GROMACS .gro file of C-alpha atoms in nm:
model
  507
    1MET     CA    1  -1.623   1.104  -0.812
    2ARG     CA    2  -1.322   1.353  -0.757
    3ILE     CA    3  -0.953   1.211  -0.801
    4LEU     CA    4  -0.713   1.352  -0.544
    5PRO     CA    5  -0.345   1.286  -0.648
    6THR     CA    6  -0.098   1.306  -0.344
    7PRO     CA    7   0.130   1.608  -0.415
    8PHE     CA    8   0.484   1.455  -0.484
    9ALA     CA    9   0.731   1.560  -0.278
   10THR     CA   10   1.040   1.585  -0.553
   11PRO     CA   11   1.041   1.541  -0.830
   12GLY     CA   12   1.215   1.214  -1.062
   13THR     CA   13   1.396   1.077  -1.289
   14TRP     CA   14   1.289   0.886  -1.586
   15PRO     CA   15   1.387   0.533  -1.714
   16VAL     CA   16   1.625   0.501  -1.994
   17PRO     CA   17   1.525   0.263  -2.219
   18HIS     CA   18   1.764  -0.091  -2.316
   19PRO     CA   19   1.798  -0.362  -2.554
   20GLY     CA   20   1.511  -0.542  -2.414
   21GLY     CA   21   1.319  -0.887  -2.483
   22PHE     CA   22   1.107  -1.112  -2.320
   23HIS     CA   23   1.144  -1.447  -2.308
   24PRO     CA   24   0.910  -1.663  -2.459
   25ALA     CA   25   1.029  -1.978  -2.140
   26LEU     CA   26   0.832  -1.712  -1.963
   27LEU     CA   27   0.478  -1.703  -2.079
   28PRO     CA   28   0.338  -1.969  -1.908
   29ALA     CA   29   0.423  -1.759  -1.599
   30LEU     CA   30   0.173  -1.483  -1.728
   31ILE     CA   31  -0.172  -1.560  -1.578
   32GLU     CA   32  -0.404  -1.619  -1.827
   33GLY     CA   33  -0.738  -1.402  -1.875
   34PRO     CA   34  -0.963  -1.317  -2.122
   35GLY     CA   35  -0.901  -1.027  -2.388
   36GLN     CA   36  -0.512  -1.034  -2.319
   37GLU     CA   37  -0.413  -1.157  -2.717
   38ALA     CA   38  -0.349  -0.787  -2.806
   39LEU     CA   39  -0.082  -0.724  -2.518
   40ARG     CA   40   0.095  -1.101  -2.532
   41ALA     CA   41   0.144  -1.032  -2.934
   42ARG     CA   42   0.345  -0.736  -2.778
   43LEU     CA   43   0.484  -0.899  -2.527
   44ALA     CA   44   0.654  -1.117  -2.786
   45GLU     CA   45   0.814  -0.805  -3.019
   46PRO     CA   46   1.134  -0.770  -3.021
   47GLY     CA   47   1.262  -0.517  -2.785
   48ALA     CA   48   0.999  -0.516  -2.564
   49LEU     CA   49   1.053  -0.381  -2.246
   50VAL     CA   50   0.846  -0.358  -1.868
   51VAL     CA   51   0.772  -0.160  -1.613
   52THR     CA   52   0.690  -0.407  -1.375
   53THR     CA   53   0.499  -0.374  -1.026
   54GLY     CA   54   0.298  -0.590  -0.775
   55GLN     CA   55   0.226  -0.705  -0.507
   56GLN     CA   56   0.137  -1.029  -0.218
   57PRO     CA   57  -0.202  -1.120  -0.255
   58ALA     CA   58  -0.514  -1.074  -0.033
   59LEU     CA   59  -0.857  -1.122  -0.001
   60PHE     CA   60  -1.108  -0.980  -0.292
   61THR     CA   61  -0.758  -0.853  -0.453
   62GLY     CA   62  -0.660  -0.660  -0.170
   63PRO     CA   63  -0.642  -0.295  -0.043
   64LEU     CA   64  -0.681  -0.037  -0.325
   65TYR     CA   65  -0.312   0.025  -0.319
   66ALA     CA   66  -0.299  -0.314  -0.512
   67VAL     CA   67  -0.454  -0.206  -0.834
   68HIS     CA   68  -0.279   0.182  -0.787
   69LYS     CA   69   0.069  -0.005  -0.842
   70ALA     CA   70  -0.106  -0.181  -1.115
   71LEU     CA   71  -0.262   0.172  -1.287
   72SER     CA   72   0.119   0.316  -1.188
   73ALA     CA   73   0.314   0.097  -1.429
   74ALA     CA   74   0.065   0.154  -1.717
   75ALA     CA   75   0.058   0.479  -1.713
   76LEU     CA   76   0.416   0.519  -1.679
   77ALA     CA   77   0.404   0.242  -1.984
   78ARG     CA   78   0.206   0.470  -2.172
   79LEU     CA   79   0.413   0.738  -2.156
   80LEU     CA   80   0.719   0.544  -2.219
   81SER     CA   81   0.594   0.357  -2.553
   82ALA     CA   82   0.471   0.675  -2.758
   83ALA     CA   83   0.856   0.850  -2.666
   84TRP     CA   84   1.053   0.574  -2.783
   85LYS     CA   85   0.834   0.430  -3.009
   86ARG     CA   86   0.868   0.025  -2.880
   87PRO     CA   87   0.654  -0.192  -2.703
   88VAL     CA   88   0.677  -0.096  -2.345
   89LEU     CA   89   0.422  -0.300  -2.160
   90PRO     CA   90   0.308  -0.304  -1.777
   91LEU     CA   91   0.359  -0.585  -1.582
   92PHE     CA   92   0.240  -0.714  -1.246
   93TRP     CA   93   0.432  -0.934  -1.057
   94VAL     CA   94   0.171  -1.141  -0.790
   95ALA     CA   95   0.410  -1.263  -0.589
   96SER     CA   96   0.221  -1.595  -0.478
   97ASP     CA   97   0.553  -1.716  -0.293
   98ASP     CA   98   0.498  -1.480  -0.032
   99HIS     CA   99   0.366  -1.645   0.335
  100ASP     CA  100   0.187  -1.316   0.559
  101TYR     CA  101  -0.127  -1.509   0.552
  102ALA     CA  102  -0.186  -1.286   0.785
  103GLU     CA  103  -0.177  -0.921   0.541
  104ALA     CA  104  -0.380  -1.166   0.330
  105ASN     CA  105  -0.690  -1.268   0.496
  106HIS     CA  106  -0.878  -0.969   0.548
  107ALA     CA  107  -1.088  -0.762   0.337
  108ALA     CA  108  -1.251  -0.424   0.385
  109TRP     CA  109  -1.540  -0.190   0.295
  110LEU     CA  110  -1.743   0.095   0.382
  111ARG     CA  111  -2.123  -0.051   0.432
  112PRO     CA  112  -2.369   0.165   0.300
  113ASP     CA  113  -2.516   0.339   0.645
  114GLY     CA  114  -2.102   0.447   0.574
  115SER     CA  115  -1.900   0.237   0.869
  116LEU     CA  116  -1.636   0.011   0.800
  117HIS     CA  117  -1.662  -0.358   0.814
  118VAL     CA  118  -1.357  -0.616   0.815
  119GLU     CA  119  -1.409  -0.962   0.665
  120VAL     CA  120  -1.098  -1.198   0.741
  121LEU     CA  121  -1.101  -1.573   0.721
  122PRO     CA  122  -1.004  -1.777   0.964
  123GLU     CA  123  -0.731  -1.793   1.152
  124ARG     CA  124  -0.353  -1.951   1.058
  125PRO     CA  125  -0.340  -2.126   1.403
  126ALA     CA  126   0.000  -2.052   1.526
  127GLU     CA  127   0.201  -2.373   1.469
  128ALA     CA  128   0.066  -2.424   1.140
  129ALA     CA  129   0.311  -2.388   0.869
  130LEU     CA  130   0.400  -2.100   0.678
  131ARG     CA  131   0.249  -2.146   0.366
  132PRO     CA  132   0.312  -1.965   0.074
  133MET     CA  133  -0.059  -1.826  -0.057
  134SER     CA  134   0.003  -2.008  -0.396
  135HIS     CA  135  -0.092  -2.337  -0.138
  136GLU     CA  136  -0.331  -2.137   0.078
  137PRO     CA  137  -0.660  -2.301   0.041
  138LEU     CA  138  -0.965  -2.082   0.105
  139GLY     CA  139  -1.198  -2.314   0.215
  140PRO     CA  140  -1.540  -2.288   0.249
  141ALA     CA  141  -1.497  -2.012   0.479
  142ILE     CA  142  -1.493  -1.763   0.128
  143GLY     CA  143  -1.919  -1.870   0.074
  144PRO     CA  144  -1.967  -1.620   0.412
  145ALA     CA  145  -1.737  -1.364   0.307
  146LEU     CA  146  -1.891  -1.320  -0.029
  147ASP     CA  147  -2.182  -1.295   0.138
  148ALA     CA  148  -2.124  -1.028   0.315
  149LEU     CA  149  -1.956  -0.844   0.075
  150ALA     CA  150  -2.298  -0.908  -0.155
  151ALA     CA  151  -2.532  -0.805   0.123
  152ASP     CA  152  -2.313  -0.473   0.152
  153LEU     CA  153  -2.371  -0.418  -0.238
  154SER     CA  154  -2.704  -0.529  -0.256
  155ALA     CA  155  -2.806  -0.104  -0.330
  156PHE     CA  156  -2.545  -0.093  -0.644
  157ASP     CA  157  -2.619  -0.150  -0.992
  158GLY     CA  158  -2.298  -0.279  -1.027
  159ARG     CA  159  -2.310  -0.557  -0.837
  160ASP     CA  160  -2.415  -0.877  -0.991
  161GLU     CA  161  -2.097  -0.816  -1.236
  162VAL     CA  162  -1.895  -0.764  -0.924
  163LEU     CA  163  -1.973  -1.047  -0.786
  164GLY     CA  164  -1.954  -1.291  -1.073
  165TRP     CA  165  -1.653  -1.157  -1.157
  166LEU     CA  166  -1.525  -1.235  -0.776
  167ARG     CA  167  -1.697  -1.539  -0.748
  168ALA     CA  168  -1.555  -1.672  -1.079
  169HIS     CA  169  -1.254  -1.678  -0.894
  170PHE     CA  170  -1.294  -1.665  -0.500
  171GLN     CA  171  -1.364  -2.069  -0.465
  172PRO     CA  172  -1.360  -2.273  -0.173
  173GLY     CA  173  -1.101  -2.508  -0.406
  174ALA     CA  174  -0.895  -2.224  -0.545
  175THR     CA  175  -0.543  -2.107  -0.326
  176LEU     CA  176  -0.557  -1.729  -0.155
  177GLY     CA  177  -0.272  -1.714  -0.422
  178HIS     CA  178  -0.421  -1.830  -0.729
  179ALA     CA  179  -0.757  -1.665  -0.712
  180SER     CA  180  -0.640  -1.353  -0.653
  181GLY     CA  181  -0.406  -1.363  -0.966
  182ARG     CA  182  -0.675  -1.468  -1.193
  183ALA     CA  183  -0.938  -1.192  -1.041
  184LEU     CA  184  -0.663  -0.908  -1.081
  185ALA     CA  185  -0.494  -1.022  -1.427
  186GLU     CA  186  -0.834  -1.051  -1.559
  187LEU     CA  187  -0.966  -0.695  -1.383
  188LEU     CA  188  -0.640  -0.537  -1.494
  189ALA     CA  189  -0.629  -0.668  -1.847
  190PRO     CA  190  -0.851  -0.458  -2.015
  191LEU     CA  191  -0.636  -0.167  -1.921
  192GLY     CA  192  -0.315  -0.282  -2.072
  193VAL     CA  193  -0.147  -0.486  -1.758
  194LEU     CA  194  -0.026  -0.859  -1.738
  195CYS     CA  195   0.026  -1.080  -1.433
  196LEU     CA  196   0.296  -1.292  -1.363
  197ASP     CA  197   0.280  -1.518  -1.183
  198GLY     CA  198   0.572  -1.531  -0.912
  199SER     CA  199   0.538  -1.860  -0.775
  200HIS     CA  200   0.512  -2.024  -1.089
  201ALA     CA  201   0.748  -2.314  -1.208
  202ALA     CA  202   0.886  -2.166  -1.524
  203LEU     CA  203   0.969  -1.824  -1.344
  204LYS     CA  204   1.149  -2.042  -1.078
  205ALA     CA  205   1.359  -2.216  -1.357
  206ARG     CA  206   1.482  -1.853  -1.479
  207ALA     CA  207   1.531  -1.726  -1.185
  208ALA     CA  208   1.781  -1.990  -1.047
  209PRO     CA  209   2.063  -1.905  -1.149
  210VAL     CA  210   2.024  -1.575  -0.912
  211VAL     CA  211   1.896  -1.803  -0.601
  212ARG     CA  212   2.224  -1.992  -0.649
  213ARG     CA  213   2.500  -1.683  -0.701
  214ALA     CA  214   2.300  -1.562  -0.362
  215LEU     CA  215   2.348  -1.840  -0.173
  216GLU     CA  216   2.720  -1.939  -0.324
  217GLU     CA  217   2.836  -1.587  -0.210
  218ALA     CA  218   2.554  -1.484   0.104
  219GLU     CA  219   2.858  -1.372   0.292
  220GLY     CA  220   2.969  -1.121   0.066
  221ILE     CA  221   2.622  -0.970  -0.021
  222GLU     CA  222   2.613  -0.962   0.430
  223ARG     CA  223   2.872  -0.735   0.384
  224ALA     CA  224   2.815  -0.538   0.092
  225LEU     CA  225   2.422  -0.503   0.261
  226VAL     CA  226   2.549  -0.366   0.635
  227ALA     CA  227   2.782  -0.175   0.445
  228ARG     CA  228   2.517  -0.019   0.210
  229ALA     CA  229   2.286   0.044   0.549
  230ALA     CA  230   2.543   0.216   0.770
  231THR     CA  231   2.548   0.419   0.426
  232LEU     CA  232   2.177   0.545   0.466
  233ALA     CA  233   2.224   0.555   0.881
  234ALA     CA  234   2.483   0.869   0.817
  235GLU     CA  235   2.207   0.940   0.567
  236GLY     CA  236   1.947   0.977   0.852
  237ARG     CA  237   1.745   0.696   0.641
  238ASP     CA  238   1.599   0.396   0.759
  239SER     CA  239   1.524   0.133   0.539
  240GLY     CA  240   1.266  -0.084   0.757
  241VAL     CA  241   1.475  -0.497   0.731
  242SER     CA  242   1.716  -0.554   0.881
  243VAL     CA  243   2.093  -0.711   0.771
  244GLY     CA  244   2.405  -0.799   0.915
  245ASP     CA  245   2.239  -1.159   1.165
  246GLY     CA  246   2.337  -1.407   0.923
  247ALA     CA  247   2.064  -1.455   0.732
  248THR     CA  248   2.104  -1.541   0.383
  249LEU     CA  249   1.860  -1.325   0.060
  250VAL     CA  250   1.684  -1.709  -0.002
  251MET     CA  251   1.390  -1.855   0.115
  252LEU     CA  252   1.346  -2.279   0.101
  253GLU     CA  253   0.998  -2.400   0.115
  254GLY     CA  254   1.067  -2.660   0.387
  255ALA     CA  255   0.902  -2.863   0.710
  256GLN     CA  256   0.773  -2.536   0.800
  257GLY     CA  257   0.674  -2.390   0.561
  258ARG     CA  258   0.850  -2.122   0.373
  259ASP     CA  259   1.155  -2.048   0.570
  260ARG     CA  260   1.474  -1.798   0.560
  261LEU     CA  261   1.788  -1.992   0.537
  262VAL     CA  262   2.054  -1.827   0.736
  263ARG     CA  263   2.482  -1.976   0.691
  264ASP     CA  264   2.578  -2.284   0.901
  265GLY     CA  265   2.964  -2.285   0.887
  266ALA     CA  266   3.007  -2.356   0.517
  267GLY     CA  267   2.629  -2.458   0.404
  268VAL     CA  268   2.318  -2.305   0.561
  269ALA     CA  269   2.006  -2.373   0.764
  270ALA     CA  270   1.611  -2.329   0.796
  271ARG     CA  271   1.594  -2.035   1.042
  272HIS     CA  272   1.256  -2.263   1.184
  273GLY     CA  273   1.232  -2.575   1.068
  274GLY     CA  274   1.578  -2.622   1.202
  275GLU     CA  275   1.669  -2.831   0.842
  276ARG     CA  276   2.061  -2.818   0.754
  277TYR     CA  277   2.235  -2.874   0.412
  278ALA     CA  278   2.588  -2.848   0.269
  279MET     CA  279   2.713  -2.618   0.026
  280ALA     CA  280   2.676  -2.830  -0.210
  281GLU     CA  281   2.348  -3.008  -0.080
  282VAL     CA  282   2.102  -2.718  -0.102
  283LEU     CA  283   2.266  -2.654  -0.479
  284ASP     CA  284   2.184  -2.942  -0.566
  285LEU     CA  285   1.819  -2.900  -0.410
  286LEU     CA  286   1.778  -2.621  -0.598
  287ALA     CA  287   1.869  -2.767  -0.922
  288ARG     CA  288   1.607  -3.033  -0.900
  289GLU     CA  289   1.361  -2.795  -0.748
  290PRO     CA  290   1.363  -2.455  -0.814
  291ALA     CA  291   1.000  -2.389  -0.741
  292ARG     CA  292   1.100  -2.473  -0.362
  293PHE     CA  293   1.262  -2.092  -0.384
  294SER     CA  294   1.245  -1.777  -0.373
  295GLY     CA  295   1.395  -1.425  -0.284
  296ASN     CA  296   1.321  -1.235   0.032
  297VAL     CA  297   1.252  -0.839  -0.038
  298LEU     CA  298   1.569  -0.780  -0.093
  299LEU     CA  299   1.659  -1.062  -0.394
  300ARG     CA  300   1.338  -1.055  -0.522
  301PRO     CA  301   1.361  -0.698  -0.752
  302VAL     CA  302   1.713  -0.842  -0.851
  303ILE     CA  303   1.547  -1.177  -0.947
  304GLU     CA  304   1.325  -0.974  -1.111
  305ARG     CA  305   1.599  -0.745  -1.366
  306ALA     CA  306   1.766  -1.052  -1.415
  307VAL     CA  307   1.442  -1.226  -1.571
  308LEU     CA  308   1.305  -0.930  -1.739
  309PRO     CA  309   1.312  -0.683  -1.971
  310THR     CA  310   1.220  -0.453  -1.710
  311VAL     CA  311   1.302  -0.062  -1.699
  312ALA     CA  312   1.124   0.067  -1.404
  313TYR     CA  313   0.953  -0.078  -1.084
  314VAL     CA  314   0.658   0.115  -1.008
  315ALA     CA  315   0.675   0.075  -0.585
  316GLY     CA  316   0.554   0.201  -0.280
  317PRO     CA  317   0.656   0.431   0.001
  318GLY     CA  318   0.806   0.119   0.213
  319GLU     CA  319   0.945  -0.068  -0.091
  320LEU     CA  320   1.160   0.235  -0.212
  321ARG     CA  321   1.335   0.242   0.185
  322TYR     CA  322   1.444  -0.095   0.058
  323LEU     CA  323   1.530  -0.069  -0.276
  324ALA     CA  324   1.757   0.154  -0.130
  325LEU     CA  325   1.914  -0.080   0.083
  326ALA     CA  326   1.932  -0.367  -0.274
  327GLU     CA  327   2.152  -0.149  -0.442
  328ALA     CA  328   2.412  -0.332  -0.254
  329VAL     CA  329   2.321  -0.642  -0.398
  330TYR     CA  330   2.281  -0.544  -0.735
  331GLY     CA  331   2.615  -0.438  -0.706
  332HIS     CA  332   2.744  -0.696  -0.571
  333LEU     CA  333   2.615  -0.914  -0.837
  334GLY     CA  334   2.711  -0.687  -1.083
  335MET     CA  335   2.423  -0.653  -1.230
  336GLU     CA  336   2.217  -0.315  -1.349
  337ARG     CA  337   1.921  -0.259  -1.150
  338GLN     CA  338   1.589  -0.099  -1.323
  339LEU     CA  339   1.468   0.263  -1.202
  340PRO     CA  340   1.277   0.263  -0.846
  341VAL     CA  341   0.969   0.439  -0.952
  342PRO     CA  342   0.704   0.585  -0.681
  343ARG     CA  343   0.333   0.449  -0.729
  344TRP     CA  344   0.055   0.717  -0.762
  345SER     CA  345  -0.098   0.790  -0.436
  346GLY     CA  346  -0.400   0.963  -0.398
  347LEU     CA  347  -0.784   0.957  -0.247
  348LEU     CA  348  -1.107   0.858  -0.437
  349VAL     CA  349  -1.349   1.146  -0.267
  350GLU     CA  350  -1.749   1.071  -0.331
  351PRO     CA  351  -2.029   1.298  -0.390
  352ARG     CA  352  -2.180   1.161  -0.042
  353VAL     CA  353  -1.872   1.304   0.097
  354ASP     CA  354  -1.844   1.611  -0.113
  355ARG     CA  355  -2.223   1.693  -0.001
  356VAL     CA  356  -2.122   1.677   0.334
  357LEU     CA  357  -1.833   1.946   0.310
  358ALA     CA  358  -2.071   2.146   0.101
  359LYS     CA  359  -2.299   2.096   0.396
  360PHE     CA  360  -2.082   2.242   0.644
  361GLY     CA  361  -1.848   2.503   0.424
  362ALA     CA  362  -1.531   2.285   0.519
  363SER     CA  363  -1.245   2.122   0.307
  364LEU     CA  364  -1.079   1.838   0.347
  365GLU     CA  365  -0.813   1.941   0.476
  366GLU     CA  366  -1.016   2.034   0.726
  367LEU     CA  367  -1.245   1.743   0.749
  368LEU     CA  368  -0.872   1.506   0.790
  369ALA     CA  369  -0.739   1.757   1.087
  370PRO     CA  370  -0.706   1.593   1.391
  371ASP     CA  371  -0.951   1.617   1.717
  372GLN     CA  372  -1.285   1.610   1.512
  373ARG     CA  373  -1.160   1.989   1.404
  374LEU     CA  374  -1.465   2.020   1.215
  375GLU     CA  375  -1.737   1.850   1.450
  376GLY     CA  376  -1.584   2.131   1.718
  377ARG     CA  377  -1.575   2.364   1.466
  378VAL     CA  378  -1.993   2.296   1.366
  379ALA     CA  379  -2.074   2.236   1.721
  380ARG     CA  380  -1.938   2.586   1.834
  381GLY     CA  381  -2.198   2.715   1.516
  382HIS     CA  382  -2.450   2.619   1.769
  383LEU     CA  383  -2.326   2.830   2.076
  384PRO     CA  384  -2.571   3.093   2.192
  385PRO     CA  385  -2.422   3.422   2.061
  386GLN     CA  386  -2.417   3.544   2.428
  387ALA     CA  387  -2.208   3.191   2.504
  388MET     CA  388  -1.948   3.294   2.219
  389VAL     CA  389  -1.933   3.665   2.327
  390ALA     CA  390  -1.921   3.593   2.730
  391LEU     CA  391  -1.613   3.369   2.626
  392ASP     CA  392  -1.433   3.588   2.453
  393ALA     CA  393  -1.528   3.860   2.696
  394LEU     CA  394  -1.352   3.599   2.966
  395ARG     CA  395  -1.069   3.582   2.792
  396ALA     CA  396  -1.024   3.922   2.757
  397ALA     CA  397  -1.093   3.994   3.061
  398ILE     CA  398  -0.819   3.766   3.197
  399GLU     CA  399  -0.536   3.885   2.957
  400SER     CA  400  -0.606   4.269   3.066
  401GLU     CA  401  -0.615   4.178   3.480
  402TYR     CA  402  -0.396   3.930   3.464
  403GLY     CA  403  -0.169   4.140   3.260
  404VAL     CA  404  -0.210   4.427   3.559
  405LEU     CA  405  -0.041   4.142   3.780
  406GLU     CA  406   0.226   4.098   3.614
  407SER     CA  407   0.397   4.414   3.575
  408VAL     CA  408   0.360   4.476   3.959
  409ALA     CA  409   0.494   4.130   4.010
  410GLY     CA  410   0.760   4.256   3.845
  411GLU     CA  411   0.821   4.519   4.049
  412VAL     CA  412   0.721   4.354   4.390
  413ASP     CA  413   0.975   4.038   4.365
  414PRO     CA  414   1.088   3.946   3.991
  415THR     CA  415   1.091   3.592   4.109
  416LEU     CA  416   0.638   3.678   4.153
  417LEU     CA  417   0.597   3.650   3.790
  418ARG     CA  418   0.675   3.257   3.662
  419PRO     CA  419   0.371   3.183   3.966
  420ILE     CA  420   0.147   3.474   3.837
  421GLN     CA  421   0.201   3.337   3.433
  422GLY     CA  422   0.135   3.066   3.557
  423LEU     CA  423  -0.222   3.200   3.696
  424LYS     CA  424  -0.320   3.319   3.373
  425GLY     CA  425  -0.228   3.000   3.223
  426ARG     CA  426  -0.473   2.835   3.412
  427ALA     CA  427  -0.733   3.054   3.436
  428LEU     CA  428  -0.741   3.033   3.004
  429GLN     CA  429  -0.773   2.665   3.068
  430GLY     CA  430  -1.045   2.713   3.253
  431ALA     CA  431  -1.236   2.929   2.996
  432GLY     CA  432  -1.120   2.686   2.757
  433LYS     CA  433  -1.228   2.380   2.939
  434ALA     CA  434  -1.659   2.560   2.977
  435GLU     CA  435  -1.590   2.619   2.617
  436LYS     CA  436  -1.495   2.229   2.524
  437LYS     CA  437  -1.810   2.136   2.739
  438LEU     CA  438  -2.027   2.337   2.583
  439VAL     CA  439  -1.913   2.187   2.281
  440GLN     CA  440  -1.903   1.842   2.390
  441HIS     CA  441  -2.312   1.871   2.499
  442LEU     CA  442  -2.401   2.006   2.138
  443LYS     CA  443  -2.205   1.759   2.010
  444ARG     CA  444  -2.446   1.491   2.110
  445ARG     CA  445  -2.756   1.747   2.083
  446HIS     CA  446  -2.683   1.776   1.705
  447GLU     CA  447  -2.584   1.412   1.643
  448MET     CA  448  -2.676   1.353   1.346
  449GLU     CA  449  -2.444   1.633   1.163
  450THR     CA  450  -2.191   1.433   1.381
  451GLU     CA  451  -2.266   1.081   1.245
  452GLN     CA  452  -2.286   1.251   0.882
  453ILE     CA  453  -1.910   1.428   0.957
  454GLY     CA  454  -1.769   1.133   1.039
  455ARG     CA  455  -1.906   0.855   0.820
  456ALA     CA  456  -1.741   1.153   0.531
  457ARG     CA  457  -1.442   1.121   0.720
  458THR     CA  458  -1.452   0.726   0.725
  459ALA     CA  459  -1.541   0.723   0.363
  460VAL     CA  460  -1.144   0.910   0.296
  461GLN     CA  461  -0.986   0.815   0.606
  462PRO     CA  462  -1.101   0.469   0.698
  463ALA     CA  463  -0.997   0.331   1.032
  464GLY     CA  464  -0.776   0.657   1.120
  465ARG     CA  465  -0.617   0.487   0.829
  466PRO     CA  466  -0.525   0.583   0.445
  467GLN     CA  467  -0.831   0.531   0.222
  468GLU     CA  468  -0.592   0.300  -0.030
  469ARG     CA  469  -0.417   0.098   0.255
  470VAL     CA  470  -0.731  -0.029   0.396
  471VAL     CA  471  -1.040  -0.034   0.179
  472ILE     CA  472  -1.107  -0.294  -0.178
  473LEU     CA  473  -1.183  -0.178  -0.477
  474ALA     CA  474  -1.492  -0.406  -0.509
  475PRO     CA  475  -1.761  -0.152  -0.339
  476TYR     CA  476  -1.624   0.131  -0.600
  477LEU     CA  477  -1.675  -0.075  -0.899
  478ALA     CA  478  -1.996  -0.176  -0.807
  479ARG     CA  479  -2.099   0.179  -0.720
  480TYR     CA  480  -1.935   0.373  -0.986
  481GLY     CA  481  -1.940   0.108  -1.295
  482PRO     CA  482  -1.580   0.020  -1.401
  483GLY     CA  483  -1.503   0.306  -1.593
  484ILE     CA  484  -1.357   0.460  -1.252
  485LEU     CA  485  -1.069   0.255  -1.381
  486PRO     CA  486  -0.977   0.399  -1.706
  487SER     CA  487  -1.083   0.714  -1.558
  488LEU     CA  488  -0.842   0.674  -1.261
  489LEU     CA  489  -0.511   0.577  -1.526
  490ASP     CA  490  -0.572   0.878  -1.677
  491ALA     CA  491  -0.557   1.108  -1.373
  492MET     CA  492  -0.190   0.894  -1.308
  493VAL     CA  493  -0.076   1.006  -1.667
  494ASP     CA  494  -0.128   1.282  -1.600
  495TRP     CA  495   0.040   1.316  -1.220
  496TYR     CA  496   0.343   1.145  -1.381
  497GLY     CA  497   0.375   1.380  -1.657
  498SER     CA  498   0.398   1.647  -1.340
  499ALA     CA  499   0.574   1.469  -1.115
  500LEU     CA  500   0.878   1.328  -1.322
  501GLU     CA  501   1.183   1.579  -1.468
  502GLY     CA  502   1.102   1.775  -1.725
  503GLY     CA  503   0.686   1.653  -1.861
  504ALA     CA  504   0.769   1.395  -2.069
  505PRO     CA  505   1.018   1.036  -2.141
  506PRO     CA  506   1.330   1.177  -2.277
  507SER     CA  507   1.337   0.982  -2.642
   0.00000   0.00000   0.00000
């Protein structure tokens, strides 16, 4: 299987070290899994640093990009550790206090016939509380979902191992957040990655001082964010996050689930649930029950920097946009931010895709071109030679004869020139339509070839979207074995070496 990285548009910068040191109070928040002893020991060493990344939990660990982020952090940490001669570990923040069930309740994979299958857990009722994923039960629907995946993996040698891994975690009595987190912890430990439960009480307790300041200084933070958003807009950059509506950066789990707190006079109120708190009341609640509080997307990286010895955060494209806005939060709170670094992005091109490309003498770019360009080219190859000769002759004749008419029209009355050119254009369109009709019928006649190309395109661009944002990892593990992950990691190490300035981190 080929691993094709996306070219890096602009070389980024390397992180710089700081004193570091992982606080032992956070050890309980690390998600347990086999083979972590050596990793935990390195994390406990004085001056240990981490490269962080994270993602909301999802069914069967979610789309490929979640694993891409984890391995990107591992690749960057490997390079930094070698250059700095000190422990630098990758740490994956499992954002199990997120509540976006619609993003987490489905998984997609390619079936043996090459078609895309999407498995969806039962929808959350419209009136239901917005529970964090750490509280969202999988329930009995997880059994049929696993069975559907098992049926589509039946032909692969690694089927039983992959299903055993998933079935050990995705069980009816588990929550979606904890199942995904534990599955990732087991998967990633052999690659040197530890996972942190974002909803764990130990982490919430360490985060409470930052949450408190975010509440107490909400008005000043909002002014700073509005100013920063205006600066970004003037530069033509959109953070993708709205600010200036009176909302704090703090979420509270209440009657309506995870709810945004908004400024309400001298206190705050839950946006959906409507509960109102004087500032003293909400701060008292934070002191007594910190597990109910969490940061939104702009506060979470600030919390991470406050509680972890992080030197870099590996981010996706959307995260990079809003992290530029979050600079205002760091600045207002007087904190030095961790460096945002783009995650690796790329394609997994399976041998079956390469066989199709070779059969039709096509490139990957041609396969992914719009309007089924490859199918059209292949179908035109089946046009009888006399048809192509006739079409070429027809176009040449239109160009030639209408050229004469254009010349005459210019002499008779210059206002006739544009109508004559319009007639020529419609004549050329007619020739194009004739060719299109012939090609469409040839596509149907050669349906098998069209289907082969379509399946190859689905493999690298499922549902017309980037592969890494749609399909899960499990079928690749079952088909090609766990060795694909170290191969991916090695590719990412090479990618960062060429994508960041100078090719190697400063020692």
